[in-house]
Amino acid sequence: MDATMSQIERLVMLAEDQLTEYSTDARKIEKLRQKIALSVSPSQQKQVKKELEEQLHQNFFDDILLKQRQAVALPFWGIAGLGLLFGISFTQPVDFIATGIGGAIAILLQKRGWKLQAKDLVLQALTQIEERTQAAKAVK
């Protein structure tokens, strides 16, 4: 279990590296699929896939955050901006609390969404590897 978790963390880090690149999702998955196929054994791939499937779709909020990370965080960026604007224009230091809280929530949502997106990318790559393996076995 612990080895699987460290493997998941390593693969998620690889996926986060792919997310930083400007390319299509299909290209990101293709690059990630190649790295996974070379570095992770088939039995570990199945374990990692099972763990990720359990982790990914745990609740409704995570599903929304995975699909619409920017839209979910946007209102909190707005609250942070308004707190800053009102704090400066009305010289009300209390309004700066809204800036801190809104900004912190927005950043936490963005980070959580980023992790979910990376996990989803790993899951898609593992699914492609499994499909291609089954297709190759069917041809033989």
Short mmCIF file of the C-alpha atoms (twelve columns), coordinates in Angstrom:
data_MODEL
# 
_entry.id   MODEL 
# 
loop_
_atom_site.group_PDB 
_atom_site.id 
_atom_site.type_symbol 
_atom_site.label_atom_id 
_atom_site.label_alt_id 
_atom_site.label_comp_id 
_atom_site.label_asym_id 
_atom_site.label_seq_id 
_atom_site.Cartn_x 
_atom_site.Cartn_y 
_atom_site.Cartn_z 
_atom_site.pdbx_PDB_model_num 
ATOM 1   C CA . MET A 1   0.000   0.000   0.000   1 
ATOM 2   C CA . ASP A 2   2.774   2.425   0.946   1 
ATOM 3   C CA . ALA A 3   4.768   1.592   -2.193  1 
ATOM 4   C CA . THR A 4   1.638   2.164   -4.253  1 
ATOM 5   C CA . MET A 5   1.128   5.584   -2.659  1 
ATOM 6   C CA . SER A 6   4.704   6.648   -3.378  1 
ATOM 7   C CA . GLN A 7   4.291   5.361   -6.927  1 
ATOM 8   C CA . ILE A 8   1.091   7.392   -7.268  1 
ATOM 9   C CA . GLU A 9   2.842   10.496  -5.940  1 
ATOM 10  C CA . ARG A 10  5.687   10.022  -8.421  1 
ATOM 11  C CA . LEU A 11  3.282   9.566   -11.326 1 
ATOM 12  C CA . VAL A 12  1.231   12.585  -10.245 1 
ATOM 13  C CA . MET A 13  4.421   14.658  -10.243 1 
ATOM 14  C CA . LEU A 14  5.158   13.451  -13.774 1 
ATOM 15  C CA . ALA A 15  1.628   14.420  -14.793 1 
ATOM 16  C CA . GLU A 16  1.995   17.859  -13.195 1 
ATOM 17  C CA . ASP A 17  5.115   18.376  -15.308 1 
ATOM 18  C CA . GLN A 18  3.046   17.522  -18.375 1 
ATOM 19  C CA . LEU A 19  0.311   19.935  -17.320 1 
ATOM 20  C CA . THR A 20  2.802   22.814  -17.345 1 
ATOM 21  C CA . GLU A 21  3.533   22.250  -21.027 1 
ATOM 22  C CA . TYR A 22  1.456   23.957  -23.662 1 
ATOM 23  C CA . SER A 23  0.071   21.070  -25.698 1 
ATOM 24  C CA . THR A 24  -3.123  19.136  -26.234 1 
ATOM 25  C CA . ASP A 25  -4.432  16.703  -23.640 1 
ATOM 26  C CA . ALA A 26  -3.870  13.851  -26.086 1 
ATOM 27  C CA . ARG A 27  -0.195  14.791  -26.447 1 
ATOM 28  C CA . LYS A 28  0.211   15.097  -22.675 1 
ATOM 29  C CA . ILE A 29  -1.348  11.671  -22.187 1 
ATOM 30  C CA . GLU A 30  0.842   10.185  -24.920 1 
ATOM 31  C CA . LYS A 31  4.053   11.485  -23.309 1 
ATOM 32  C CA . LEU A 32  2.915   10.368  -19.875 1 
ATOM 33  C CA . ARG A 33  1.870   6.960   -21.195 1 
ATOM 34  C CA . GLN A 34  5.350   6.376   -22.575 1 
ATOM 35  C CA . LYS A 35  7.007   7.315   -19.275 1 
ATOM 36  C CA . ILE A 36  4.654   5.108   -17.267 1 
ATOM 37  C CA . ALA A 37  5.040   2.126   -19.582 1 
ATOM 38  C CA . LEU A 38  8.821   2.285   -19.245 1 
ATOM 39  C CA . SER A 39  9.053   2.838   -15.498 1 
ATOM 40  C CA . VAL A 40  6.100   1.007   -13.900 1 
ATOM 41  C CA . SER A 41  5.472   -2.729  -14.032 1 
ATOM 42  C CA . PRO A 42  2.073   -3.943  -15.304 1 
ATOM 43  C CA . SER A 43  1.052   -5.238  -11.876 1 
ATOM 44  C CA . GLN A 44  1.898   -1.896  -10.274 1 
ATOM 45  C CA . GLN A 45  0.001   -0.115  -13.056 1 
ATOM 46  C CA . LYS A 46  -3.138  -2.035  -12.128 1 
ATOM 47  C CA . GLN A 47  -2.705  -1.234  -8.430  1 
ATOM 48  C CA . VAL A 48  -2.107  2.450   -9.142  1 
ATOM 49  C CA . LYS A 49  -5.109  2.609   -11.466 1 
ATOM 50  C CA . LYS A 50  -7.344  1.002   -8.850  1 
ATOM 51  C CA . GLU A 51  -6.139  3.440   -6.155  1 
ATOM 52  C CA . LEU A 52  -6.602  6.456   -8.408  1 
ATOM 53  C CA . GLU A 53  -10.111 5.405   -9.400  1 
ATOM 54  C CA . GLU A 54  -11.017 5.188   -5.725  1 
ATOM 55  C CA . GLN A 55  -9.438  8.566   -4.953  1 
ATOM 56  C CA . LEU A 56  -10.682 10.561  -7.917  1 
ATOM 57  C CA . HIS A 57  -14.434 10.334  -7.847  1 
ATOM 58  C CA . GLN A 58  -15.092 10.470  -4.134  1 
ATOM 59  C CA . ASN A 59  -17.494 13.385  -4.095  1 
ATOM 60  C CA . PHE A 60  -19.482 15.768  -6.232  1 
ATOM 61  C CA . PHE A 61  -17.308 18.789  -5.388  1 
ATOM 62  C CA . ASP A 62  -14.131 17.082  -6.637  1 
ATOM 63  C CA . ASP A 63  -15.843 16.265  -9.935  1 
ATOM 64  C CA . ILE A 64  -16.801 19.910  -10.412 1 
ATOM 65  C CA . LEU A 65  -13.343 21.088  -9.370  1 
ATOM 66  C CA . LEU A 66  -11.723 18.663  -11.805 1 
ATOM 67  C CA . LYS A 67  -13.778 19.925  -14.736 1 
ATOM 68  C CA . GLN A 68  -14.090 23.621  -13.831 1 
ATOM 69  C CA . ARG A 69  -11.168 24.532  -11.588 1 
ATOM 70  C CA . GLN A 70  -10.892 28.115  -12.817 1 
ATOM 71  C CA . ALA A 71  -14.629 28.800  -12.615 1 
ATOM 72  C CA . VAL A 72  -14.831 27.510  -9.044  1 
ATOM 73  C CA . ALA A 73  -11.919 29.672  -7.874  1 
ATOM 74  C CA . LEU A 74  -12.989 32.820  -9.757  1 
ATOM 75  C CA . PRO A 75  -15.509 34.136  -7.180  1 
ATOM 76  C CA . PHE A 76  -12.861 33.922  -4.467  1 
ATOM 77  C CA . TRP A 77  -10.389 35.847  -6.619  1 
ATOM 78  C CA . GLY A 78  -13.162 38.441  -6.977  1 
ATOM 79  C CA . ILE A 79  -13.671 38.615  -3.220  1 
ATOM 80  C CA . ALA A 80  -9.923  39.083  -2.761  1 
ATOM 81  C CA . GLY A 81  -9.862  41.853  -5.353  1 
ATOM 82  C CA . LEU A 82  -12.872 43.643  -3.900  1 
ATOM 83  C CA . GLY A 83  -11.419 43.438  -0.405  1 
ATOM 84  C CA . LEU A 84  -8.234  45.022  -1.706  1 
ATOM 85  C CA . LEU A 85  -10.142 47.703  -3.610  1 
ATOM 86  C CA . PHE A 86  -12.398 48.612  -0.707  1 
ATOM 87  C CA . GLY A 87  -9.539  48.440  1.763   1 
ATOM 88  C CA . ILE A 88  -7.529  50.942  -0.247  1 
ATOM 89  C CA . SER A 89  -10.325 53.273  -1.375  1 
ATOM 90  C CA . PHE A 90  -12.227 53.490  1.903   1 
ATOM 91  C CA . THR A 91  -9.125  53.165  4.081   1 
ATOM 92  C CA . GLN A 92  -10.755 50.309  5.971   1 
ATOM 93  C CA . PRO A 93  -8.102  47.861  7.158   1 
ATOM 94  C CA . VAL A 94  -10.835 45.353  8.010   1 
ATOM 95  C CA . ASP A 95  -11.544 44.933  4.284   1 
ATOM 96  C CA . PHE A 96  -8.049  43.552  3.812   1 
ATOM 97  C CA . ILE A 97  -9.201  40.462  5.719   1 
ATOM 98  C CA . ALA A 98  -11.438 39.631  2.757   1 
ATOM 99  C CA . THR A 99  -8.397  39.903  0.504   1 
ATOM 100 C CA . GLY A 100 -6.459  37.418  2.602   1 
ATOM 101 C CA . ILE A 101 -9.299  34.962  3.053   1 
ATOM 102 C CA . GLY A 102 -10.544 35.148  -0.556  1 
ATOM 103 C CA . GLY A 103 -7.033  34.798  -1.959  1 
ATOM 104 C CA . ALA A 104 -6.190  31.888  0.330   1 
ATOM 105 C CA . ILE A 105 -9.363  29.990  -0.592  1 
ATOM 106 C CA . ALA A 106 -8.783  30.637  -4.307  1 
ATOM 107 C CA . ILE A 107 -5.217  29.359  -4.095  1 
ATOM 108 C CA . LEU A 108 -6.278  26.244  -2.165  1 
ATOM 109 C CA . LEU A 109 -8.970  25.498  -4.748  1 
ATOM 110 C CA . GLN A 110 -6.513  25.971  -7.607  1 
ATOM 111 C CA . LYS A 111 -3.960  23.647  -5.977  1 
ATOM 112 C CA . ARG A 112 -6.578  20.970  -5.270  1 
ATOM 113 C CA . GLY A 113 -7.892  21.206  -8.823  1 
ATOM 114 C CA . TRP A 114 -4.362  20.969  -10.207 1 
ATOM 115 C CA . LYS A 115 -3.724  17.758  -8.237  1 
ATOM 116 C CA . LEU A 116 -7.047  16.294  -9.360  1 
ATOM 117 C CA . GLN A 117 -6.281  17.155  -12.967 1 
ATOM 118 C CA . ALA A 118 -2.859  15.489  -12.707 1 
ATOM 119 C CA . LYS A 119 -4.395  12.353  -11.152 1 
ATOM 120 C CA . ASP A 120 -6.983  12.266  -13.929 1 
ATOM 121 C CA . LEU A 121 -4.209  12.538  -16.517 1 
ATOM 122 C CA . VAL A 122 -2.385  9.573   -14.938 1 
ATOM 123 C CA . LEU A 123 -5.626  7.588   -14.890 1 
ATOM 124 C CA . GLN A 124 -6.256  8.311   -18.569 1 
ATOM 125 C CA . ALA A 125 -2.704  7.261   -19.451 1 
ATOM 126 C CA . LEU A 126 -3.043  4.021   -17.465 1 
ATOM 127 C CA . THR A 127 -6.361  3.309   -19.174 1 
ATOM 128 C CA . GLN A 128 -4.732  3.792   -22.580 1 
ATOM 129 C CA . ILE A 129 -1.885  1.463   -21.647 1 
ATOM 130 C CA . GLU A 130 -4.376  -1.183  -20.540 1 
ATOM 131 C CA . GLU A 131 -6.440  -0.813  -23.727 1 
ATOM 132 C CA . ARG A 132 -3.377  -1.071  -25.961 1 
ATOM 133 C CA . THR A 133 -2.135  -4.125  -24.070 1 
ATOM 134 C CA . GLN A 134 -5.492  -5.846  -24.481 1 
ATOM 135 C CA . ALA A 135 -5.603  -4.925  -28.168 1 
ATOM 136 C CA . ALA A 136 -2.113  -6.361  -28.690 1 
ATOM 137 C CA . LYS A 137 -3.124  -9.597  -26.941 1 
ATOM 138 C CA . ALA A 138 -6.269  -9.835  -29.084 1 
ATOM 139 C CA . VAL A 139 -4.229  -9.564  -32.285 1 
ATOM 140 C CA . LYS A 140 -1.947  -12.455 -31.338 1 
# 
